[in-house]
mmCIF file of C-alpha atoms and ligand atoms in Angstrom:
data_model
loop_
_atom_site.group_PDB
_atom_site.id
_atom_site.type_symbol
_atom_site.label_atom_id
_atom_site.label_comp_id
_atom_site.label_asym_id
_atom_site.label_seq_id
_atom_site.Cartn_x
_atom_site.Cartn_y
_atom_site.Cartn_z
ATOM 1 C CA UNK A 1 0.000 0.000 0.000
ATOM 2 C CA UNK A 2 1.514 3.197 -0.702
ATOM 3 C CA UNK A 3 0.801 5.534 1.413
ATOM 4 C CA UNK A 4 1.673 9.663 1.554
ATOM 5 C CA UNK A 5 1.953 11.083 5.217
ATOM 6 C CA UNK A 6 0.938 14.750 5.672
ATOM 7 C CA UNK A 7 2.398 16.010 8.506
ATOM 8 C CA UNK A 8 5.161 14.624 10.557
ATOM 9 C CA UNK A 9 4.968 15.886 13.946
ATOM 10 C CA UNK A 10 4.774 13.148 16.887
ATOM 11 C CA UNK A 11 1.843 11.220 15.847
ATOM 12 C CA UNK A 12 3.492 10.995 12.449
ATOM 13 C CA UNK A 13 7.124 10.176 13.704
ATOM 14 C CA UNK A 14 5.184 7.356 15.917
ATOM 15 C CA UNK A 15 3.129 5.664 12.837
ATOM 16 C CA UNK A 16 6.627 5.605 10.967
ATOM 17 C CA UNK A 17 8.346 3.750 13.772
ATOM 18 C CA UNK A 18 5.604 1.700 14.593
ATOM 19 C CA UNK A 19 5.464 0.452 10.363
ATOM 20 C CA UNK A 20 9.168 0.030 10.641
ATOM 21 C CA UNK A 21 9.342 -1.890 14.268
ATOM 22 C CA UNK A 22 6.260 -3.659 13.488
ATOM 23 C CA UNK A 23 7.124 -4.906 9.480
ATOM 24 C CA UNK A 24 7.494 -8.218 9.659
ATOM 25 C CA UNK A 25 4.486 -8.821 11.889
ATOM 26 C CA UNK A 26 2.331 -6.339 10.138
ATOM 27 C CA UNK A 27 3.109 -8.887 7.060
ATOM 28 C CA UNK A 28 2.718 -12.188 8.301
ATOM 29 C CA UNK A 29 -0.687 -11.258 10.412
ATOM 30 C CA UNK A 30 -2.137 -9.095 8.313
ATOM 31 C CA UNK A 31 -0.484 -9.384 4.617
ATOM 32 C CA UNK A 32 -0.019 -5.345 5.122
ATOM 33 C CA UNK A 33 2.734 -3.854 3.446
ATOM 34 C CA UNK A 34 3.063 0.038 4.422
ATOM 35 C CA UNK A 35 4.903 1.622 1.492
ATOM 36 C CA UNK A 36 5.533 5.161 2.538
ATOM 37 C CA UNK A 37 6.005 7.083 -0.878
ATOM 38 C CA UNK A 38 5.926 10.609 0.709
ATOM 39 C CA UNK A 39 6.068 12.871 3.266
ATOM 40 C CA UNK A 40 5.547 16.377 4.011
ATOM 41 C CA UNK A 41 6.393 18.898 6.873
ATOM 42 C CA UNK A 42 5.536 22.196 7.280
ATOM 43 C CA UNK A 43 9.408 22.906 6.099
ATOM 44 C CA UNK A 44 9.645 20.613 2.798
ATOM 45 C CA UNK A 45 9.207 16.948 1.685
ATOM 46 C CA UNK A 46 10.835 13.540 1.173
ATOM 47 C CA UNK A 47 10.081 12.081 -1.896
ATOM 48 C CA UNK A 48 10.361 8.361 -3.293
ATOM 49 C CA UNK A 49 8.231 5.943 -5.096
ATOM 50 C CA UNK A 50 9.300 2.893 -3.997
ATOM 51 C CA UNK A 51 9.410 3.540 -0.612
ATOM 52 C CA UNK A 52 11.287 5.839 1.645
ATOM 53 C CA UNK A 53 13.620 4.295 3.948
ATOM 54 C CA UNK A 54 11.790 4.639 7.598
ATOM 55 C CA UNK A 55 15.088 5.167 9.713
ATOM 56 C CA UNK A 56 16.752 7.451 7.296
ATOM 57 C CA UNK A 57 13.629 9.515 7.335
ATOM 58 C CA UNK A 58 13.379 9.758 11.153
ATOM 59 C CA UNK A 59 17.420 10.649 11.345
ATOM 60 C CA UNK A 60 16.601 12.923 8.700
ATOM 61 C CA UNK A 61 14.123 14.657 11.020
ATOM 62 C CA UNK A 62 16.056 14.387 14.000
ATOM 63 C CA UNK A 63 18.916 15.894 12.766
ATOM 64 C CA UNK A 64 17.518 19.068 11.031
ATOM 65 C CA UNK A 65 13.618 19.360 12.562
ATOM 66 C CA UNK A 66 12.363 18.785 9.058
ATOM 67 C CA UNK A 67 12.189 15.748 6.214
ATOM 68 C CA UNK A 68 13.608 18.249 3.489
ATOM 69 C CA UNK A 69 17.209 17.139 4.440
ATOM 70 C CA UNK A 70 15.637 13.234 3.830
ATOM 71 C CA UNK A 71 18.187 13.690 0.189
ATOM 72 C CA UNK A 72 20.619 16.054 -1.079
ATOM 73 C CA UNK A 73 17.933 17.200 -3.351
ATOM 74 C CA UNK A 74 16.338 18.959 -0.790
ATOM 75 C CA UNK A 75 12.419 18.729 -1.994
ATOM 76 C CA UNK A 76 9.986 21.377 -0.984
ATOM 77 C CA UNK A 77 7.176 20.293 -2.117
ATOM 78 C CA UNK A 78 4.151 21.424 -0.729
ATOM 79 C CA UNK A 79 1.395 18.628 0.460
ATOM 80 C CA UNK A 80 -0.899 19.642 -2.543
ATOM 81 C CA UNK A 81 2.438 19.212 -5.219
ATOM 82 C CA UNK A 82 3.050 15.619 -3.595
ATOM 83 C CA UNK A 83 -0.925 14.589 -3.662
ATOM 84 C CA UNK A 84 -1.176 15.682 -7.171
ATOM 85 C CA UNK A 85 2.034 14.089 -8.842
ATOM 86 C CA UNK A 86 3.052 11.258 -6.732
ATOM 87 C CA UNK A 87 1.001 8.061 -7.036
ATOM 88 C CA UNK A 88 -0.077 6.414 -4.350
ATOM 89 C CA UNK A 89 -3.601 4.646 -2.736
ATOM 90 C CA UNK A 90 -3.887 6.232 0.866
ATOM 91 C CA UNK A 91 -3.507 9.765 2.612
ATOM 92 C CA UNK A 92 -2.590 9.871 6.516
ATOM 93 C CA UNK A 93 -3.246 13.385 7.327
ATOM 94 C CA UNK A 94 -2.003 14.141 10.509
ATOM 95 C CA UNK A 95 -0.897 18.189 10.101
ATOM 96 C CA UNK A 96 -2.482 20.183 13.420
ATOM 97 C CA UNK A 97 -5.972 20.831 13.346
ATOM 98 C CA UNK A 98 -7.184 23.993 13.013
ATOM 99 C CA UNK A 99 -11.144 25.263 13.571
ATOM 100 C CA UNK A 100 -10.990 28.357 11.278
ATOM 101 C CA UNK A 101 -10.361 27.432 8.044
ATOM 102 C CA UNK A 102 -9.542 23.738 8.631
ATOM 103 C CA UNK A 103 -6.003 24.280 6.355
ATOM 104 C CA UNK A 104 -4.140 22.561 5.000
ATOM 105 C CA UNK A 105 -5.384 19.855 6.091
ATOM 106 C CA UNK A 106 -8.718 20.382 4.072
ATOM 107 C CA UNK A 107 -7.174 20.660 0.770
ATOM 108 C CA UNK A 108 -5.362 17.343 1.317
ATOM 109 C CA UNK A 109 -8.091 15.240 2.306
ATOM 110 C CA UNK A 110 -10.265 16.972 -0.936
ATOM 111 C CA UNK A 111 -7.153 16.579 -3.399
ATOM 112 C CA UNK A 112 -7.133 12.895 -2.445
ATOM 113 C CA UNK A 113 -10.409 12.121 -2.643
ATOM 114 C CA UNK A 114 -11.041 13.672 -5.817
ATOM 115 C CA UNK A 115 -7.832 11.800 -7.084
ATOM 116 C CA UNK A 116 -9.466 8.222 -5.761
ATOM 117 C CA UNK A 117 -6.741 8.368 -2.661
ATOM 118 C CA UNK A 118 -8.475 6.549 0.615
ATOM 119 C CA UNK A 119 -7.864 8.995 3.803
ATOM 120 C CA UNK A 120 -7.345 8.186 7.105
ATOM 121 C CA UNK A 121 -7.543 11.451 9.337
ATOM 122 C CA UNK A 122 -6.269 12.088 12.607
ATOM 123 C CA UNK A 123 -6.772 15.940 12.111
ATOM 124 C CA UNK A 124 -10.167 16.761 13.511
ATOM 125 C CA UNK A 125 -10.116 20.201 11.780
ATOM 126 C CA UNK A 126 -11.292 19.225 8.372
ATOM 127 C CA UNK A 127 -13.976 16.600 9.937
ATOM 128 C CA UNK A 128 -15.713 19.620 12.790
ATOM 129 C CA UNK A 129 -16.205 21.856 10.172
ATOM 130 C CA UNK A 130 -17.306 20.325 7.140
ATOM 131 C CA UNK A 131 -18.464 16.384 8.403
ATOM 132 C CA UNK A 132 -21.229 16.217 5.963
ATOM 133 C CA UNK A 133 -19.865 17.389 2.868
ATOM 134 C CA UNK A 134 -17.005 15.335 3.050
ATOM 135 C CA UNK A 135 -18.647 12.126 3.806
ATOM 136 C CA UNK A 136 -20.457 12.784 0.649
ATOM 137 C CA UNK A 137 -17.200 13.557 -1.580
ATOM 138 C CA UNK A 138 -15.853 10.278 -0.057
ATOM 139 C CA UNK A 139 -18.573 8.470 -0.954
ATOM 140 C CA UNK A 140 -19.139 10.629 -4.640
ATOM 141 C CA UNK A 141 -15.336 9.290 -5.272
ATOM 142 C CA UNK A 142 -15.810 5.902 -3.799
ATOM 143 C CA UNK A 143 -13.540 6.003 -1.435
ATOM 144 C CA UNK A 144 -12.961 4.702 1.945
ATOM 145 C CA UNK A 145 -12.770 7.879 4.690
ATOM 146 C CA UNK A 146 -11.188 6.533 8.318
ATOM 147 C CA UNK A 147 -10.983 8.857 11.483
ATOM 148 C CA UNK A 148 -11.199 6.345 14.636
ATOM 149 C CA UNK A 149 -8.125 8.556 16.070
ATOM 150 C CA UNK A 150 -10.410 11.974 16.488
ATOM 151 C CA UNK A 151 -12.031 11.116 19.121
ATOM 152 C CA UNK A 152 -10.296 8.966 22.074
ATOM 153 C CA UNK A 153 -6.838 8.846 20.555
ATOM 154 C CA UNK A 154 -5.540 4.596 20.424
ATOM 155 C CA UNK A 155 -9.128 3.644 22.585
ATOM 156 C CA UNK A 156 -11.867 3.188 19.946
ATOM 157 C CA UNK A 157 -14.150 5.211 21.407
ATOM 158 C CA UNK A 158 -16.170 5.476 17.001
ATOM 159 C CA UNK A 159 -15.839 2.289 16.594
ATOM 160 C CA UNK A 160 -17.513 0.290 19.771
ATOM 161 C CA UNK A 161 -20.038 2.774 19.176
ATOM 162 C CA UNK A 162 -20.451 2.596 15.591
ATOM 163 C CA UNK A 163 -19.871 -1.524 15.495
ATOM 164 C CA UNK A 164 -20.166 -3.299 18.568
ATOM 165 C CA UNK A 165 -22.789 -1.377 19.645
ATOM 166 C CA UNK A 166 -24.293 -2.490 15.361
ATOM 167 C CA UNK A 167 -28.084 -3.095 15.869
ATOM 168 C CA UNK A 168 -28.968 -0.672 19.005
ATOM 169 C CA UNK A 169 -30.320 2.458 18.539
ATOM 170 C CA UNK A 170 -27.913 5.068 20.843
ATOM 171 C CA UNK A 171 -30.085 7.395 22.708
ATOM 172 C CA UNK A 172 -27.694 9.679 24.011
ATOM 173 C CA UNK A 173 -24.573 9.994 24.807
ATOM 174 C CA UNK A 174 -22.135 12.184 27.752
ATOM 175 C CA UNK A 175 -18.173 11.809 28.078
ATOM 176 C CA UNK A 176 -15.032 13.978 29.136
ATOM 177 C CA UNK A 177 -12.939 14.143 25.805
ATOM 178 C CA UNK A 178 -10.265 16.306 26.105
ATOM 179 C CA UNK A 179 -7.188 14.859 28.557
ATOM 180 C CA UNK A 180 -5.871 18.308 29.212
ATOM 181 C CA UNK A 181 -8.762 19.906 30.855
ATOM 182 C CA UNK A 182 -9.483 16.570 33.066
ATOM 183 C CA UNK A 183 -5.793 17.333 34.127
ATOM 184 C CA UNK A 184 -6.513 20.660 35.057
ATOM 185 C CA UNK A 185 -10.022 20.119 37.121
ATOM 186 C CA UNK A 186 -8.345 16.640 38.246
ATOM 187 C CA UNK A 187 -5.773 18.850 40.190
ATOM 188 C CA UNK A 188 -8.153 21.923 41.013
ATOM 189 C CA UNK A 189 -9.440 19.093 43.356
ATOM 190 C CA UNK A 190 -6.728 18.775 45.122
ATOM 191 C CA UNK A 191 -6.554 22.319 45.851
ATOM 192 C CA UNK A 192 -4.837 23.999 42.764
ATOM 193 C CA UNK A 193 -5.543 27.300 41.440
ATOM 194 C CA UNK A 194 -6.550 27.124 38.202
ATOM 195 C CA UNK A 195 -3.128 29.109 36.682
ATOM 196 C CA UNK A 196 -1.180 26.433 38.783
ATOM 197 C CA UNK A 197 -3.171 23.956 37.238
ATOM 198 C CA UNK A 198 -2.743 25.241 33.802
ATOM 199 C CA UNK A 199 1.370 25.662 34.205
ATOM 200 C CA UNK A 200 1.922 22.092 35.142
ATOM 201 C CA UNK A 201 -0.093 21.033 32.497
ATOM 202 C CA UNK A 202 1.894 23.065 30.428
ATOM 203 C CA UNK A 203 5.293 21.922 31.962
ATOM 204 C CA UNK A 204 4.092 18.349 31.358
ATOM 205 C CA UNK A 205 3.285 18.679 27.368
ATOM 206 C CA UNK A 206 -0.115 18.219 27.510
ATOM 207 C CA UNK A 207 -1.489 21.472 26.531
ATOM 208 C CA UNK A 208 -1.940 22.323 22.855
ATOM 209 C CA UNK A 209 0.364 25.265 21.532
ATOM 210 C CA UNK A 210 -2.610 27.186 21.099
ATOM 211 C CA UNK A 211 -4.145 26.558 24.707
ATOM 212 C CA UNK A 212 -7.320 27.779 23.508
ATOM 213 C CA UNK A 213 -8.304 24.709 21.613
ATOM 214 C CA UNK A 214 -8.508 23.107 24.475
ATOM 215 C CA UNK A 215 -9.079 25.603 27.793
ATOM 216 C CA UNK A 216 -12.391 27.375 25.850
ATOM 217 C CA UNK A 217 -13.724 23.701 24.589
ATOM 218 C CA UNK A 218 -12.947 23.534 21.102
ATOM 219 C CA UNK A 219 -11.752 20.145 21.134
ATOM 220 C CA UNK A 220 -13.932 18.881 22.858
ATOM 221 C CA UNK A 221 -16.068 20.284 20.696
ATOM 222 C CA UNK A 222 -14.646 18.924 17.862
ATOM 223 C CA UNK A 223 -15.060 15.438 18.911
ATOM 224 C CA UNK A 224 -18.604 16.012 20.054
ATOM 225 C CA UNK A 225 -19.522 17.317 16.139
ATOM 226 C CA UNK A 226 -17.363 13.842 14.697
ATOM 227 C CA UNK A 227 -19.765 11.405 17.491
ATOM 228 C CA UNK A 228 -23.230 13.505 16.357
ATOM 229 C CA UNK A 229 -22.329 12.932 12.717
ATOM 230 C CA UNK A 230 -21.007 9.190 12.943
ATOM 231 C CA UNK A 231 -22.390 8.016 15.726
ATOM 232 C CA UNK A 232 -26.152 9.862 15.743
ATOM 233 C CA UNK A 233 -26.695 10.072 11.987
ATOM 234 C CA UNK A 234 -26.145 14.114 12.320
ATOM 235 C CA UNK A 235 -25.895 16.561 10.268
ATOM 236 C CA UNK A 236 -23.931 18.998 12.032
ATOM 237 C CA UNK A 237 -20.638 21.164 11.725
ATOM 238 C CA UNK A 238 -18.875 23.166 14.825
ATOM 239 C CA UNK A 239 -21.065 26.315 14.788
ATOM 240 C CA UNK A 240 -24.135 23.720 16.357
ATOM 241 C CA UNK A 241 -22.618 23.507 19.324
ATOM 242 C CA UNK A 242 -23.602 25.309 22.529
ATOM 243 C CA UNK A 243 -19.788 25.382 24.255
ATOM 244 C CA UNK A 244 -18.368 26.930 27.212
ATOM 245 C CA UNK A 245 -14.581 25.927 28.049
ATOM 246 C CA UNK A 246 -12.975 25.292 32.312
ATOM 247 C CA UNK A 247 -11.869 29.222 32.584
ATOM 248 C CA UNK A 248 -14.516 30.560 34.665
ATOM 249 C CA UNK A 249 -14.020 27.231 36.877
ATOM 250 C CA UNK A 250 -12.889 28.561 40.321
ATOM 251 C CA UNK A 251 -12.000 26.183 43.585
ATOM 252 C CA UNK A 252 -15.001 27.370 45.127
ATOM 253 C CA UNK A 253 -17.126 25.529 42.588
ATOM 254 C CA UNK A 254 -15.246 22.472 42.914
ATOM 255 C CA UNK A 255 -14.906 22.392 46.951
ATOM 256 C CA UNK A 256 -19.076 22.726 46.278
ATOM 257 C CA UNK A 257 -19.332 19.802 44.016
ATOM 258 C CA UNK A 258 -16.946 17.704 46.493
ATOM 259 C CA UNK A 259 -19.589 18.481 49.078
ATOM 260 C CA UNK A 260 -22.127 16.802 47.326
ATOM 261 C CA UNK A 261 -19.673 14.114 46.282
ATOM 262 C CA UNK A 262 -19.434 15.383 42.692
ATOM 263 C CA UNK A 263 -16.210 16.230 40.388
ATOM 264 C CA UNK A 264 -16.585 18.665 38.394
ATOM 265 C CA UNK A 265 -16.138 17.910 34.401
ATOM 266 C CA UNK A 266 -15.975 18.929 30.938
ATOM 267 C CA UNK A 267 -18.613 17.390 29.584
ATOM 268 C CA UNK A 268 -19.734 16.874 25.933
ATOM 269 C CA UNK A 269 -22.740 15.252 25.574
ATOM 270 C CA UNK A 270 -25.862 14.773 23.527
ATOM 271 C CA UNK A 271 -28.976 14.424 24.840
ATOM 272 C CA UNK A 272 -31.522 16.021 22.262
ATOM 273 C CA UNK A 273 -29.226 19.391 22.596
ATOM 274 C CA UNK A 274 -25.364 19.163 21.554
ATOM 275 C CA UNK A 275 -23.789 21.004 24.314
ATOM 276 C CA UNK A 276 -19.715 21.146 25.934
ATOM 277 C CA UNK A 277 -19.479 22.482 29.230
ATOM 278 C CA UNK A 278 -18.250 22.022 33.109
ATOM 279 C CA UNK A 279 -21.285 20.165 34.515
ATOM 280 C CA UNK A 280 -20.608 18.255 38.361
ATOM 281 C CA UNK A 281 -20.785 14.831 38.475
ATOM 282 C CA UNK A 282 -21.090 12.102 40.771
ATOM 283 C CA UNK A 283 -17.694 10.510 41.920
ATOM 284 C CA UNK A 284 -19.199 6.867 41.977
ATOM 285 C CA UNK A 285 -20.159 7.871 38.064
ATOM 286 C CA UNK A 286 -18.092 5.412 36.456
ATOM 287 C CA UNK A 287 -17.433 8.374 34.034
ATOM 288 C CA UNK A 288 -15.623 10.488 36.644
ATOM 289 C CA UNK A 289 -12.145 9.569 35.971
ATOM 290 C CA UNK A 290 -9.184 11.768 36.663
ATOM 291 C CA UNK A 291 -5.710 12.915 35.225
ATOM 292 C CA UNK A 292 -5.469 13.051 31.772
ATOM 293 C CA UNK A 293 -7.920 9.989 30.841
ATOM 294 C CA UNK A 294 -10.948 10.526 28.661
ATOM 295 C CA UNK A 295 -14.105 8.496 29.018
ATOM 296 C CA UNK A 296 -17.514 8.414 27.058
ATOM 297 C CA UNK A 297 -21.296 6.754 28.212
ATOM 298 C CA UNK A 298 -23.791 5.633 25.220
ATOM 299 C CA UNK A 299 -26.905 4.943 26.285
ATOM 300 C CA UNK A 300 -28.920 2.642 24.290
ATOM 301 C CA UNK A 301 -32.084 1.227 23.664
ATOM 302 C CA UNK A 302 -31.617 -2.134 24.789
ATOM 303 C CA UNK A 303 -28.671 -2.337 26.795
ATOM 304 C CA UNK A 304 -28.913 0.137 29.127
ATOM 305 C CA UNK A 305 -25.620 2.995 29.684
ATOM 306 C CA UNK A 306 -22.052 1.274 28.653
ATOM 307 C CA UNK A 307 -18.688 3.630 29.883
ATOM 308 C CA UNK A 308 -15.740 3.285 27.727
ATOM 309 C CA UNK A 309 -12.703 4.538 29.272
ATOM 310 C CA UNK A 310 -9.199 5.229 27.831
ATOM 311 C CA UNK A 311 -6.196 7.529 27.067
ATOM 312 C CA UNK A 312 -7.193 10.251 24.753
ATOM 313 C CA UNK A 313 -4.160 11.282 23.528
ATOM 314 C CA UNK A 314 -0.348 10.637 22.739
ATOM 315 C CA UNK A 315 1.446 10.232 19.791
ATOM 316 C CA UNK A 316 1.817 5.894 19.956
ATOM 317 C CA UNK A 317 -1.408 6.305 21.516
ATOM 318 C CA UNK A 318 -2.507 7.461 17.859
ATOM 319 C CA UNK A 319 -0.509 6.144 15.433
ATOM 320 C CA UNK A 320 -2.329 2.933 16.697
ATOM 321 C CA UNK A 321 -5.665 3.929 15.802
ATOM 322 C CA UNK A 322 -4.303 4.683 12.553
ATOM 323 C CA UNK A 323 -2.912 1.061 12.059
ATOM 324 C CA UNK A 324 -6.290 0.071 12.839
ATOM 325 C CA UNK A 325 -7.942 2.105 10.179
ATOM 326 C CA UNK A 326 -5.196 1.045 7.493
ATOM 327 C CA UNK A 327 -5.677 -2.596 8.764
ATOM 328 C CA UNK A 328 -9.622 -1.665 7.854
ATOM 329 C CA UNK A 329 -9.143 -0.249 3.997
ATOM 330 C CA UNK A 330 -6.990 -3.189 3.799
ATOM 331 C CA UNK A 331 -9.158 -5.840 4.560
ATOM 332 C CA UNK A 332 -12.270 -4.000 2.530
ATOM 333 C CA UNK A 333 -9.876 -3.631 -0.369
ATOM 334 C CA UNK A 334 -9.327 -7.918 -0.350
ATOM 335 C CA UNK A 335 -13.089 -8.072 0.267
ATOM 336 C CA UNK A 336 -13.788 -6.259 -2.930
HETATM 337 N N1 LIG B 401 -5.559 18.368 23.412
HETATM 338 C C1 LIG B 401 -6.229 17.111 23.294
HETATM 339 C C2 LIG B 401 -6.544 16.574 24.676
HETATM 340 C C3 LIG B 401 -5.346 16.157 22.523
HETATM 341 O O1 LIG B 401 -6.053 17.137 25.661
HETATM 342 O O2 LIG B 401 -7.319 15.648 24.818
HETATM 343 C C4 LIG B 401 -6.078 15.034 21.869
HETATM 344 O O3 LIG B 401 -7.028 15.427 20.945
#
């Protein structure tokens, strides 16, 4: 399968390791052959159509903070140049998502699509504002569209809803989706101030260079838009939500909460209304888990409320639930 990678920031430097550590295996399990033919950073590109060496390309990055130095020939390609004149079957866009105008990452998925590429997205950007519409250019090109990494990071948070939950009709749904904020309320409770809060978060990585994303409840956001959409049969883009972020969270409010033994949470949910905000919850709520952990209730029909809990986040984390959705075209493509 050849495969271009747009983007190659940790989650991308993790899916390259993890094709080159896991090769072998990957081949004998699975008959999966990941042939990376290109990839691009937001500095220039590393070109080769019958496969770049994985190590090389990591050194490469390593070295000089950008796959341009891959060859002496230095390519600076953009994304677009490498979609439109290299060949290859899938796109892995994994550039940083961004809720204004959704670039670049936009433009790659379309380019591919409307060139017969597959995409597997881990950039949630694209998929909160425009869901609809490109569902319908995936399907308009026939192609296969995979995102299981939007929303839970590696746990498969889409796809137990989506497929194991196949046959039930989901009701409604509630779950804490964004790590960084349960970090932050996580150690509020213990007596933080928020700003203390925030800078250990920050010391610690977790916090997205534009803390906004995640402090005002875009991301969370974001992931609530991708569940309504896959999971609910929604038609809805980022503007439908009703979103307030943890800032105006003070110890007070959370001392109160612990008084009625209730945390309190960033909570996206859907429930007739699509709405992310702090909301207090119980503490025997087996969705009330702490540090940087995400965790999501469906409520069904038939089986009553089922809480999936996992890490959110993290690049091996996600390059996993990207193996998973290449391991899925895969086995469609033999199918077919
Ligand atoms: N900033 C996000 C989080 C990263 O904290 O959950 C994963 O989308």
């Amino acid at each position: 399968m050849r495969i271009i990678l747009c983007g190659f920031g940790v989650v991308g430097q993790s899916l390259v390791k993890l094709f080159d550590s896991r090769s072998e295996d990957l081949y004998a399990k699975y008959g999966l052959k990941p042939r990376v033919v290109g990839v691009f950073d937001s500095k220039g590109s590393a070109v080769d159509s019958s496969g770049l060496d994985l190590q090389k390309l990591i050194e490469a990055k390593k070295k000089s903070g950008t796959v341009k130095n891959y060859s002496d020939t230095k390519n600076s390609m953009s994304g677009i140049e490498m979609l439109k004149h290299v060949e290859a079957d899938i796109l892995i866009e994994t550039t940083a998502s961004n809720y204004k105008d959704a670039e670049p990452g936009m433009s790659h998925i379309t380019t591919a699509m409307k060139k017969g590429m597959h995409v597997i997205s881990v950039n949630k950007g694209p998929l909160a504002l425009a869901f609809p519409s490109l569902m319908e250019l995936a399907v308009y090109n026939q192609v296969m569209f995979k995102f299981s990494g939007t929303v839970g990071g590696g746990t498969p948070i889409l796809d137990y809803a989506k497929n194991s939950l196949s046959g039930e009709r989901i009701t409604s749904f509630a779950g804490i989706l964004n790590g960084t904020t349960n970090y932050i309320l996580s150690n509020m409770s213990t007596g933080l101030s928020f700003d203390s809060a925030l800078k250990d978060a920050q010391s610690k990585g977790y916090v997205e260079a534009d803390e906004s994303l995640d402090l005002d409840g875009l991301d969370a956001a974001a992931k609530l838009v991708i569940l309504a959409n896959w999971v609910m049969g929604m038609k809805v883009t980022l503007p439908d939500i009703d979103c307030t972020g943890i800032r105006k969270v003070t110890t007070d409010d959370i001392k109160k909460a612990d008084k009625n033994n209730c945390s309190v949470k960033l909570i996206a949910s859907c429930d007739g209304k699509l709405v992310v905000g702090p909301k207090e919850i119980s503490n025997d709520d087996p969705l009330c888990v702490n540090g940087t952990l995400n965790a999501i209730a469906f409520t069904s029909e038939h089986s009553g409320t089922q809480t999936i809990i996992g890490r959110g986040a993290g690049g091996i984390e996600t390059a996993s639930s990207i193996l998973r959705d290449l391991l899925d075209i895969r086995q469609e493509i033999a199918r077919t």
